[in-house]
Coordinates of C-alpha atoms in Angstrom, one line a residue:
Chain A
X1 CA 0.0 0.0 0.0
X2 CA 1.5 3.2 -0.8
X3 CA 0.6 6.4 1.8
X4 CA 1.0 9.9 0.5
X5 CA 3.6 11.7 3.2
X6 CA 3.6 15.3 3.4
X7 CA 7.3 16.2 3.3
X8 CA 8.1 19.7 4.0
X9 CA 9.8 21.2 0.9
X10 CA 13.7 20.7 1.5
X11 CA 15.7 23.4 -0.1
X12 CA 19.3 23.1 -0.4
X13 CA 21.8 26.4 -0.6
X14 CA 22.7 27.4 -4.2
X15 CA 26.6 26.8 -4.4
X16 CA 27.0 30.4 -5.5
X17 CA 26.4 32.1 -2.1
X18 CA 28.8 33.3 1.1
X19 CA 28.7 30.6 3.9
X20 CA 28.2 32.9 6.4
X21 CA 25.0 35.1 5.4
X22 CA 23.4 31.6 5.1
X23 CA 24.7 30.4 8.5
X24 CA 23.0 33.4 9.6
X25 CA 19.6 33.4 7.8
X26 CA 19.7 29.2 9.5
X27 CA 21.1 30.2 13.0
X28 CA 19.2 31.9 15.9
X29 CA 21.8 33.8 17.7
X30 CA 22.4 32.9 20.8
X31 CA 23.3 35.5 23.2
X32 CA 26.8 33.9 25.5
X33 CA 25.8 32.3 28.5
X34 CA 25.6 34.8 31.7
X35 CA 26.5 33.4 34.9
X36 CA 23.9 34.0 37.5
X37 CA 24.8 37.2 39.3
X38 CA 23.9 36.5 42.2
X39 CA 26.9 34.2 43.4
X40 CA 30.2 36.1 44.5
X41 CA 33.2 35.7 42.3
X42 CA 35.8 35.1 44.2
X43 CA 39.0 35.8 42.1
X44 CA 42.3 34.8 43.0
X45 CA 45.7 35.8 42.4
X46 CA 48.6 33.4 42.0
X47 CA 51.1 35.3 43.4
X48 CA 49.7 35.9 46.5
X49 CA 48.3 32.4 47.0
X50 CA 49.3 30.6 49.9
X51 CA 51.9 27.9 49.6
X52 CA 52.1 24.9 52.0
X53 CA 54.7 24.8 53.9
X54 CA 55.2 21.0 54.9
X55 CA 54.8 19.4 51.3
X56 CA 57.4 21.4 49.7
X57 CA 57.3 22.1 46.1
X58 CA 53.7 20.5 45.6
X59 CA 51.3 23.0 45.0
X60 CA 47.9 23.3 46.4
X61 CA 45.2 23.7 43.8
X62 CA 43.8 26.8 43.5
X63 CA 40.4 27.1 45.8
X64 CA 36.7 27.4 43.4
X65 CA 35.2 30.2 45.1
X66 CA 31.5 29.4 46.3
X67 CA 29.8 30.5 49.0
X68 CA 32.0 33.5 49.5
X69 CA 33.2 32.9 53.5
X70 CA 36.2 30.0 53.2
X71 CA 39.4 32.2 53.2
X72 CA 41.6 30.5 50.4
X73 CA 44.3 31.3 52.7
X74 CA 42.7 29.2 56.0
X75 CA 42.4 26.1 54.1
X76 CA 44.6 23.2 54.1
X77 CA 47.2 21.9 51.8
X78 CA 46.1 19.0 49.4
X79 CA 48.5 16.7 50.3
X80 CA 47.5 17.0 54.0
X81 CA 43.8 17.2 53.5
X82 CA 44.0 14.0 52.0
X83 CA 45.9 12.3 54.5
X84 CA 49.4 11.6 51.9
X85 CA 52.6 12.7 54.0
X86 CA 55.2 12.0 51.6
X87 CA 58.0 12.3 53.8
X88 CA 56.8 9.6 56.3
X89 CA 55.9 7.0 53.1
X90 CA 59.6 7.9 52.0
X91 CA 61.5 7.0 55.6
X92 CA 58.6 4.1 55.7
X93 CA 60.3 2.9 52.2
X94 CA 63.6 3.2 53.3
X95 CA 62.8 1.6 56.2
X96 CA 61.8 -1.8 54.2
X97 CA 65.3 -1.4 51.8
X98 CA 67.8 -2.8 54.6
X99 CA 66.9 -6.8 54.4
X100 CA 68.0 -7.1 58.1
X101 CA 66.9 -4.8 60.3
X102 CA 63.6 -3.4 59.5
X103 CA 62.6 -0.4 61.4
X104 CA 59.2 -0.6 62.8
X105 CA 58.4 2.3 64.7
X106 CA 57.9 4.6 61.7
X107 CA 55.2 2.3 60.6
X108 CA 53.3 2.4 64.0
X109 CA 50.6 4.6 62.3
X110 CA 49.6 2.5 58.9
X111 CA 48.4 4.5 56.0
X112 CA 47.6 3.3 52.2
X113 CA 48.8 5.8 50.2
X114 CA 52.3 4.0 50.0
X115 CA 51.4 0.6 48.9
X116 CA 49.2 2.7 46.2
X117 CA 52.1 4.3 45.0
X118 CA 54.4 0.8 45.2
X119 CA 51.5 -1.0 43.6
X120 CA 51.4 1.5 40.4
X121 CA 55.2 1.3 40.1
X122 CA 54.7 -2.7 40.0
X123 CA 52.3 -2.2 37.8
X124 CA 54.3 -0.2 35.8
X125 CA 57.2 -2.0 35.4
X126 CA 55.2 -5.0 34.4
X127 CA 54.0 -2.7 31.6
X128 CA 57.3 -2.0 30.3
X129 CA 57.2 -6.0 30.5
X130 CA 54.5 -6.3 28.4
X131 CA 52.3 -7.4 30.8
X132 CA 49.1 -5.3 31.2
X133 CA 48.2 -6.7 34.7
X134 CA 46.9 -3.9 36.7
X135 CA 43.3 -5.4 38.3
X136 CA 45.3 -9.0 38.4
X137 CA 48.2 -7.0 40.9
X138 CA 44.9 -5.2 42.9
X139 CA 43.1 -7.9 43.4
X140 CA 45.8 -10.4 44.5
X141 CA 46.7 -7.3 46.8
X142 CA 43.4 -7.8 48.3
X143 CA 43.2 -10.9 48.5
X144 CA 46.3 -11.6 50.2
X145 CA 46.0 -9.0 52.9
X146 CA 42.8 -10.9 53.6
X147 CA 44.1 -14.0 54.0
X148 CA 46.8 -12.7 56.1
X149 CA 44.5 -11.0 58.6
X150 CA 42.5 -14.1 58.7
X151 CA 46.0 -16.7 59.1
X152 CA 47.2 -13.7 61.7
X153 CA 44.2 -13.3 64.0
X154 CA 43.4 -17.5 64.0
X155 CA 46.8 -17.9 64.9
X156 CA 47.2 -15.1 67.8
X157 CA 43.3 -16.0 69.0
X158 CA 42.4 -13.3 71.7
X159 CA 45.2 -11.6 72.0
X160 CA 46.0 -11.0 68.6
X161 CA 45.0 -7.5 67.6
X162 CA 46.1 -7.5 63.6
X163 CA 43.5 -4.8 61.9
X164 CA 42.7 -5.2 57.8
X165 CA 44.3 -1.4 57.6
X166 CA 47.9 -2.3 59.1
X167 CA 47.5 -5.7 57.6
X168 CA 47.1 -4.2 53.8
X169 CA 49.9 -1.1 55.0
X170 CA 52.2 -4.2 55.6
X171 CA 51.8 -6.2 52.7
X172 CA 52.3 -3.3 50.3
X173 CA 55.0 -1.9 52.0
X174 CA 56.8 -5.3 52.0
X175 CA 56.2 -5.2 48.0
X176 CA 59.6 -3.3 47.6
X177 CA 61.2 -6.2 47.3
X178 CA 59.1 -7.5 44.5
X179 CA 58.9 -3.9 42.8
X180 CA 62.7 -3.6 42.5
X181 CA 62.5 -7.5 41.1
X182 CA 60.6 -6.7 38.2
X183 CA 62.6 -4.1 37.6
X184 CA 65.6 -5.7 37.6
X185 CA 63.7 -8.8 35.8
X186 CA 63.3 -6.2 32.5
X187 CA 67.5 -6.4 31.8
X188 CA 67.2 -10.1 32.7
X189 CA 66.6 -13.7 30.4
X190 CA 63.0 -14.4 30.8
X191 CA 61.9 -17.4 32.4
X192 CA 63.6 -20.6 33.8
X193 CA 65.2 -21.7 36.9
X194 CA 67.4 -18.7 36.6
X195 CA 64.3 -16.4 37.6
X196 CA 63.5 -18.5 40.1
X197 CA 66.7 -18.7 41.6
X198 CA 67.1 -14.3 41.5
X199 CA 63.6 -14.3 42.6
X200 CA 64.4 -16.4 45.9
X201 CA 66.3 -13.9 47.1
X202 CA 63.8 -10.7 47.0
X203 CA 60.9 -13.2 47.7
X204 CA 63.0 -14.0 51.1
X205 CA 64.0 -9.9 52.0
X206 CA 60.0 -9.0 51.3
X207 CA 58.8 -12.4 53.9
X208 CA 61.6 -11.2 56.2
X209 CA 60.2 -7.5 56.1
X210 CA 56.8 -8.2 56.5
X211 CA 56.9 -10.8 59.3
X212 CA 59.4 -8.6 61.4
X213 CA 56.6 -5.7 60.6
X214 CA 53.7 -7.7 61.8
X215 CA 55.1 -9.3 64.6
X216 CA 56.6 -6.4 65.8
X217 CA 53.2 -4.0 65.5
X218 CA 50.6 -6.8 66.7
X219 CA 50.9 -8.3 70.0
X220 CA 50.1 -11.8 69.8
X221 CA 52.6 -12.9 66.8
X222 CA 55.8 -13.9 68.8
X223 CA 55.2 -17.5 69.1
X224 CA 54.1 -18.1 65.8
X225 CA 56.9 -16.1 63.8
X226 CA 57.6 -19.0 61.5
X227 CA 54.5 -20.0 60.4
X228 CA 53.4 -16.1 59.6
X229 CA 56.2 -15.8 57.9
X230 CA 55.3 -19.3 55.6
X231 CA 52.2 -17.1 54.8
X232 CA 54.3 -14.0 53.7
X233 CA 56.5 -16.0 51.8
X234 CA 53.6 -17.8 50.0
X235 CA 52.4 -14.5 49.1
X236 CA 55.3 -12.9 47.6
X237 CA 56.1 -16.0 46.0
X238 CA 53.0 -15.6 44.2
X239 CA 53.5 -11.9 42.8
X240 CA 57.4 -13.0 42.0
X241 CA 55.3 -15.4 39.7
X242 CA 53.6 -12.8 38.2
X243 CA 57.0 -11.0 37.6
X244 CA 58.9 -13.9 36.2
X245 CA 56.8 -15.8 33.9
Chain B
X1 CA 30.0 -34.4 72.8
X2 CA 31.9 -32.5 69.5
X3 CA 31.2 -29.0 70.8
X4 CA 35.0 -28.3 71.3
X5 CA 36.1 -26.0 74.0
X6 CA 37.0 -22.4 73.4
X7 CA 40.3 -21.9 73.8
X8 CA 41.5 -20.9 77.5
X9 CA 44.4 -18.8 76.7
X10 CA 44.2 -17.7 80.2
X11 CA 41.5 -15.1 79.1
X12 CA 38.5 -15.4 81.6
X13 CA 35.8 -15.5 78.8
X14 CA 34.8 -19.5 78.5
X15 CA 31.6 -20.1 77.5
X16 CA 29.8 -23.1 78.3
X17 CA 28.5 -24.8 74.9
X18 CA 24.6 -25.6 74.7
X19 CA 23.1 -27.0 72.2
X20 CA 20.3 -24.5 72.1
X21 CA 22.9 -21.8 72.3
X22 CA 21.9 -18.6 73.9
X23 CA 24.8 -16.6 72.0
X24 CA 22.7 -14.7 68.8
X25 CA 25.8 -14.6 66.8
X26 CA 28.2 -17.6 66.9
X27 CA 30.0 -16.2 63.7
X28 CA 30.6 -13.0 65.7
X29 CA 31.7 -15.2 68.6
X30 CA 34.1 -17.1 66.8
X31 CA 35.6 -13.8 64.9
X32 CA 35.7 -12.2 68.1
X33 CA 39.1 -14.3 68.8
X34 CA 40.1 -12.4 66.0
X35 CA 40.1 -9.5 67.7
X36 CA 39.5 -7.0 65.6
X37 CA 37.6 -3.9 65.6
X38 CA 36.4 -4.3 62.1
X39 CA 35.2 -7.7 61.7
X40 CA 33.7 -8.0 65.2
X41 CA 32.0 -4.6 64.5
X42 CA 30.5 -5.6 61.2
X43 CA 29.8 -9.2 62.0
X44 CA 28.4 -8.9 65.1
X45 CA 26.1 -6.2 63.8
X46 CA 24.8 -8.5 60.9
X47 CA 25.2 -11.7 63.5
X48 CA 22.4 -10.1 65.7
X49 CA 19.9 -9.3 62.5
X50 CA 21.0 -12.6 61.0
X51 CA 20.6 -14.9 63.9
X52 CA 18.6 -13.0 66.3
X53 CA 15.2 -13.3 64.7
X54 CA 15.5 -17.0 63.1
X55 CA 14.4 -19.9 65.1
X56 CA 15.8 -22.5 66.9
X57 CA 16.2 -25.4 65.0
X58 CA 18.3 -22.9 62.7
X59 CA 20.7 -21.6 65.6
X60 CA 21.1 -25.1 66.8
X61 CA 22.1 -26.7 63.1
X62 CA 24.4 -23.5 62.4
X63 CA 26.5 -24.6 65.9
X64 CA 26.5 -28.3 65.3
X65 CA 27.8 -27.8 61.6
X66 CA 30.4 -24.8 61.9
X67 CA 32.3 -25.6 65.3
X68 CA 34.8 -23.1 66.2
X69 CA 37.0 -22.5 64.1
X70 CA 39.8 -21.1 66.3
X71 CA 40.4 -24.6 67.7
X72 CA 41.8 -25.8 64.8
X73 CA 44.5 -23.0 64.5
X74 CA 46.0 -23.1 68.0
X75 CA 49.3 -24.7 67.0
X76 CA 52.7 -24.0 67.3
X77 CA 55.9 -24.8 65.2
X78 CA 56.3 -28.2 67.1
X79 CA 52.6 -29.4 66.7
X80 CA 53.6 -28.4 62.5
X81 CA 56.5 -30.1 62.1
X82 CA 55.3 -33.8 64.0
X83 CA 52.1 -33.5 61.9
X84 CA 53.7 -33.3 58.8
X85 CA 55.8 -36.3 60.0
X86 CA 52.4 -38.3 60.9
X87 CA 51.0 -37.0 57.6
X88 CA 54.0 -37.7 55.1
X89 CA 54.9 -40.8 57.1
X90 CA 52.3 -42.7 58.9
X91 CA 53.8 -45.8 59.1
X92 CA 56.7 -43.9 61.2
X93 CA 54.1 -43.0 63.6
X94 CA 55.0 -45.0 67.3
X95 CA 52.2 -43.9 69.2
X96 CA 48.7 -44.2 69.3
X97 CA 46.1 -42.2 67.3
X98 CA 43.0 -41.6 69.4
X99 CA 42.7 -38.1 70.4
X100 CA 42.8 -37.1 73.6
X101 CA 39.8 -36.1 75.4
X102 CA 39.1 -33.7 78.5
X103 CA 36.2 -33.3 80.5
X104 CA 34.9 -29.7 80.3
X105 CA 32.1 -28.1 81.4
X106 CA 30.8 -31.4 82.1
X107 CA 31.0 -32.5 78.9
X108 CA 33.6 -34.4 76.6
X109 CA 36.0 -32.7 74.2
X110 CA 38.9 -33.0 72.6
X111 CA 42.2 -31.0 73.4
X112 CA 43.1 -28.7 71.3
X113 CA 45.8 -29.8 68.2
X114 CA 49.3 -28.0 70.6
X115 CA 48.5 -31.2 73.2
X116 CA 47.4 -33.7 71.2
X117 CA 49.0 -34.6 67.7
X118 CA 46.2 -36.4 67.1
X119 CA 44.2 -33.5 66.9
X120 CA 43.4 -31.6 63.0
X121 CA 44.4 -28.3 62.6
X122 CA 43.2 -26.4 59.7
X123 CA 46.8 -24.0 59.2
X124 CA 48.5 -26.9 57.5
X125 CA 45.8 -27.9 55.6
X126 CA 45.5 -24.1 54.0
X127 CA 49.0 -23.6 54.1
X128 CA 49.5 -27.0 52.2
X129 CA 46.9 -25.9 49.5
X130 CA 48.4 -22.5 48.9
X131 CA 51.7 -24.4 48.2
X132 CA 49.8 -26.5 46.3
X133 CA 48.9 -24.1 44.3
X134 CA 52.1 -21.5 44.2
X135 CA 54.1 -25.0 42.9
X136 CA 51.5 -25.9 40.6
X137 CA 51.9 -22.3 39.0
X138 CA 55.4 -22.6 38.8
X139 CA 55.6 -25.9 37.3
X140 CA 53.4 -24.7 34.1
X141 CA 55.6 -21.5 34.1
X142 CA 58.2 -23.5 33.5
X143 CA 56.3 -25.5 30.5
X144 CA 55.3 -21.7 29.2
X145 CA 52.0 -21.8 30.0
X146 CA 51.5 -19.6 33.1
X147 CA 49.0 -16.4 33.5
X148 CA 47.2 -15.3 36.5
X149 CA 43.5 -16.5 34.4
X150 CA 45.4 -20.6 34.9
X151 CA 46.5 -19.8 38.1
X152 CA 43.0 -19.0 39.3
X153 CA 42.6 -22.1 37.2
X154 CA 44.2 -24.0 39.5
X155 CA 42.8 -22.5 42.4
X156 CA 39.3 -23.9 41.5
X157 CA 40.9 -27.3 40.3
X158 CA 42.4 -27.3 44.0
X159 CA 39.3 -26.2 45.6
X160 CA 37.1 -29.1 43.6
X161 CA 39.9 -31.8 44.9
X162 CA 39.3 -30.6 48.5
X163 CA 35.6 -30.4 47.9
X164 CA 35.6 -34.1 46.3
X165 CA 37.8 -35.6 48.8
X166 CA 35.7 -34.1 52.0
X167 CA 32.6 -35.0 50.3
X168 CA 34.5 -38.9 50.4
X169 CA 35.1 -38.5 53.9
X170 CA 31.5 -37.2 55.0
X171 CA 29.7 -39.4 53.1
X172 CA 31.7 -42.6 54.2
X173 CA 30.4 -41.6 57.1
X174 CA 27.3 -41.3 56.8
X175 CA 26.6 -44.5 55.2
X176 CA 28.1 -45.8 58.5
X177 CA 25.2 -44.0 60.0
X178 CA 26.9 -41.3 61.8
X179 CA 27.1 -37.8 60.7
X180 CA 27.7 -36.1 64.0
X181 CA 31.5 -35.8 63.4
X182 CA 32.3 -31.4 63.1
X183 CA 32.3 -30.9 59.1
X184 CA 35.5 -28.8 60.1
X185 CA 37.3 -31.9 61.4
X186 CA 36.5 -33.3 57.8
X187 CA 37.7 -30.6 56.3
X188 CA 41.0 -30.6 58.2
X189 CA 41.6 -34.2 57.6
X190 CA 40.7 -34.1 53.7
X191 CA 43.2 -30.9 53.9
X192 CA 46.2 -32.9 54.6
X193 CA 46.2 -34.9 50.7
X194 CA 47.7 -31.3 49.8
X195 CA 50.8 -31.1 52.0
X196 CA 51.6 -35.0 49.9
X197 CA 50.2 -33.4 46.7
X198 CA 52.9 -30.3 47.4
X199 CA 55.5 -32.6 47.9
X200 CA 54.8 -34.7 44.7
X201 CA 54.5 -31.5 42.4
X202 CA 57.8 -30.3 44.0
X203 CA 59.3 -33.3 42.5
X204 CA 57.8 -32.7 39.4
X205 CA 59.4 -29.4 39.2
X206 CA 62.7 -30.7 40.1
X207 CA 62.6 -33.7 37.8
X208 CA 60.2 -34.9 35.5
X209 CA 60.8 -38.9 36.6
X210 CA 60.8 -38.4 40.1
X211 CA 57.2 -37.3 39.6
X212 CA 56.1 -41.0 38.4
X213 CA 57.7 -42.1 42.1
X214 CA 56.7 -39.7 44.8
X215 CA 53.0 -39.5 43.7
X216 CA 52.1 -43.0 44.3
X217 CA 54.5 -43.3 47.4
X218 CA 52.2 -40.1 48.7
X219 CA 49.0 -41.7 47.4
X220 CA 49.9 -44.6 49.6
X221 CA 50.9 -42.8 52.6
X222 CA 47.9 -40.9 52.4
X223 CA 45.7 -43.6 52.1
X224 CA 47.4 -44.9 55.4
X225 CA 46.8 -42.0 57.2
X226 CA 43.0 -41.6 56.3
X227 CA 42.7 -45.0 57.5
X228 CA 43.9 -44.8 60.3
X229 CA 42.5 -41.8 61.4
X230 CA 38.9 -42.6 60.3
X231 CA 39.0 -45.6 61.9
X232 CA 39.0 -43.8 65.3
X233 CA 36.5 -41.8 64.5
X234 CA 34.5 -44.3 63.3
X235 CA 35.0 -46.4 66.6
X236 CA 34.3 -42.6 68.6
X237 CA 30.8 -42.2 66.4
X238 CA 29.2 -44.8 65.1
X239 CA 27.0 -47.0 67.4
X240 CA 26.8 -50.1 66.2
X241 CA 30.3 -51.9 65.1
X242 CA 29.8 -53.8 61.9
X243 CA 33.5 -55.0 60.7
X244 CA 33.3 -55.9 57.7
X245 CA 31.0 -53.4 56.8
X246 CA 33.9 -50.9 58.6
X247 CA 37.0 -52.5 56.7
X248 CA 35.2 -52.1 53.4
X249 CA 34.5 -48.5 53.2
X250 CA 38.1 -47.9 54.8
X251 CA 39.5 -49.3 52.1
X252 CA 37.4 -47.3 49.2
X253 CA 38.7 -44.7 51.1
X254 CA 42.4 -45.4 50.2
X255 CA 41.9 -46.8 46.9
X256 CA 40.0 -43.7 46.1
X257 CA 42.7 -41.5 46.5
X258 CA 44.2 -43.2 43.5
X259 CA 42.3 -41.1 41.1
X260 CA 41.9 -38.0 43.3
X261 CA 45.8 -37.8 43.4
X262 CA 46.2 -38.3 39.7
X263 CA 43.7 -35.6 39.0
X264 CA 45.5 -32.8 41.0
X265 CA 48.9 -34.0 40.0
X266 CA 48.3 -33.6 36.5
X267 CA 48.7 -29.5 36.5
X268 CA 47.3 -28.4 33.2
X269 CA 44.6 -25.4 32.3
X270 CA 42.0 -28.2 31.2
X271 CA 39.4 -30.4 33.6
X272 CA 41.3 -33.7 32.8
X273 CA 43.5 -33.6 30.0

């Protein structure tokens, strides 16, 4: 069955004429969008912005005025505000580099932002690897920190007082090891008992860290010091998998 | 009788077990061991609406099937190292095998696994699977086949193997009649294939040939163990003693870990092949 439609007449633009008087005949103008006047514009000037004084160079971003009564001046660094104190995640790395005497009282206070910065360099080198293995690393993270926590607590009963927070700070932190592995493992032959004989050794300084961390930070691990560390080191054995093969 | 005793770490907090147990929340009991703000905060919160408005019946079943589970990690590097010894090497094993029980709160239990090496402990059982499963990643690393989707492969394979060999156990004995022993203890002692299975893939790693030696020679020894240790808890549950009946199903136990052993021991990505 054919249906008569009524089709508005379509006219195209003759070839001949100017773009723009056409644009123009087409075109409502639209007048530029006006803010509403009503909320105060705060404007800032760089130069007399205030700089933070305990993160160094790192810049606070500039505050979005709104609401007109929070002095940019009064409010905090970035860096602080969200809880990131690079200097304490630097002395808490350094603190992990010497294999034999780890120094736990500057990680009495756990925080996350560390392991999150380890676990993106992993990441990372694993990249230059050719290995695109960023939610495998995060979830493994996760995953292991549980089942530490869970091995930790069981083992210690009552008096073990292990929380998820300083269980994940230590397992991340204790990924230096493995970080500077698979770094190392981009200059070396891939695969074989050769990586497996290099990777015993960082997979031994990371269980070493991490047991001395958690035994020394919770209170009920002294008795059972070898078989936490048999859980670190089946941990890290697991991401030094990921690194070598 | 298999309500174990919490653990008296000198801690004043015992808890007589009743079988219509007036705790709401024995998950948030058992986590409370654990100690920690987070779990005992959120468990305990969803323990009370969980367990606080269901009947009965359901409180009493949840006990008798989940016993607590921080019995079976009090151990200590000593109880470890003789286990593996009575695991890997029954037939070394001197003493007797019965576990010791204690009179507590005017009821029988056992002692917990750092007295009595008779006792199951679920750390090496866990322990020996995550070995199980680290070696089985490295050994198809070393055949070129390794990513993290096979390793989680083998975690399932692994998990199947426990699965299959527990379901063995509990259903042995409940052909016998008697399902009253703790599922955990069945878990524990179906566990303990892994610490053999570790040692057999180790050997696999190391030399191909060594492989075709160790597997049945941990086959056997695991057979011997299971055997030995269901048979006392077959004599502590099951009320009427029917030999042959007994003998016959103990050995399907240890001829059936022929298969289960070749199963996990052949480490590919695949079911079977």
């Amino acid at each position: 069955m054919e249906k008569e439609f009524k089709v508005p007449p379509v006219s195209f633009a003759s070839v001949g004429n100017p773009a723009g008087q056409n644009l123009q005949n087409r075109r409502v103008p639209i007048p530029p969008f006006q803010p509403n006047s009503g909320i105060p514009f705060m404007s800032f000037d760089i130069g007399s912005a205030a700089v933070s004084t305990s993160s160094g160079p790192i810049y606070s971003g500039p505050g979005i005025g709104g609401g007109g009564s929070v002095n940019f001046d009064d409010e905090e660094p970035l860096l602080d505000e969200l809880g990131i104190h690079p200097d304490q995640i630097w002395s808490k790395i350094r603190s992990v580099l010497n294999p034999f005497r780890v120094n736990h009282t500057v990680h009495k206070d756990s925080d996350l932002s560390g392991p999150i910065l380890l676990y993106m360099a992993f990441c990372l080198f694993q990249l230059l690897a050719g290995k695109i293995q960023f939610g495998v690393i995060l979830g493994w993270i996760v995953v292991s920190s549980i089942f530490l926590y869970v091995v930790f607590n069981m083992l210690a009963g009552r008096t073990g007082n292990l929380d998820l927070h300083t269980c994940t700070s230590v397992v991340g932190y204790s990924m230096l090891p493995v970080v500077i592995f698979s770094a190392i493992s981009l200059f070396l032959p891939q695969g074989g008992f050769f990586g497996l004989a290099i990777a015993a050794v960082f997979v031994l300084w990371a269980t070493r860290a991490s047991t001395g961390l958690v035994v020394s930070l919770t209170d009920g691990g002294d008795e059972h010091r070898g078989l936490i560390a048999y859980a670190c080191f089946l941990i890290y054995t697991l991401f030094s998998l990921l690194v070598i093969f | 009788m298999y309500n174990n005793v919490r653990p008296q770490l000198g801690v004043p907090q015992f808890q007589p077990q009743l079988p219509t147990s007036s705790q709401p929340n024995v998950f948030g009991n058992a986590f409370n061991a654990a100690g920690s703000g987070l779990i005992r905060g959120g468990l305990g919160a969803y323990g009370e609406k969980i367990f606080g408005s269901s009947s009965e019946y359901v409180q009493s079943n949840i006990t008798r099937y989940f016993s607590d589970p921080q019995y079976y990690f009090q151990v200590n590097d000593h109880y470890v190292k003789n286990k593996l010894k009575v695991v890997l090497f029954p037939f070394l094993h001197r003493g007797h095998w019965t576990r010791i029980t204690e009179p507590v709160g005017g009821r029988l239990s056992y002692k917990p696994p750092i007295y009595d090496i008779n006792a199951p402990d679920l750390y090496i059982p866990l322990m020996a699977f995550g070995t199980y499963v680290v070696l089985a990643g490295i050994s198809l690393g070393l055949r070129g086949k390794f990513s993290p989707e096979a390793l989680n492969w083998l975690f399932i394979k692994g998990m199947v193997g426990w699965c299959m060999q527990t379901a063995l156990l509990k259903l042995t004995l409940l052909s016998l009649g008697s399902g009253e022993a703790p599922l955990l203890d069945i878990v524990a002692y179906a566990g303990y294939t892994f610490a053999g299975m570790s040692l057999a893939a180790l050997g696999k790693i190391i030399s191909g040939y060594s492989y075709y030696v160790l597997m049945p020679w941990f086959c056997l020894c695991m057979g011997i163990f299971l055997v030995k240790t269901m048979k006392r808890v077959l004599f502590a549950e099951v009320r009427s003693y029917d030999s042959s009946k007994h003998h016959y199903l103990l050995l399907f136990i240890a001829l059936a870990q022929f298969p289960l052993f070749m199963w996990l021991g052949n480490i590919t990505v695949n079911w079977f092949i």
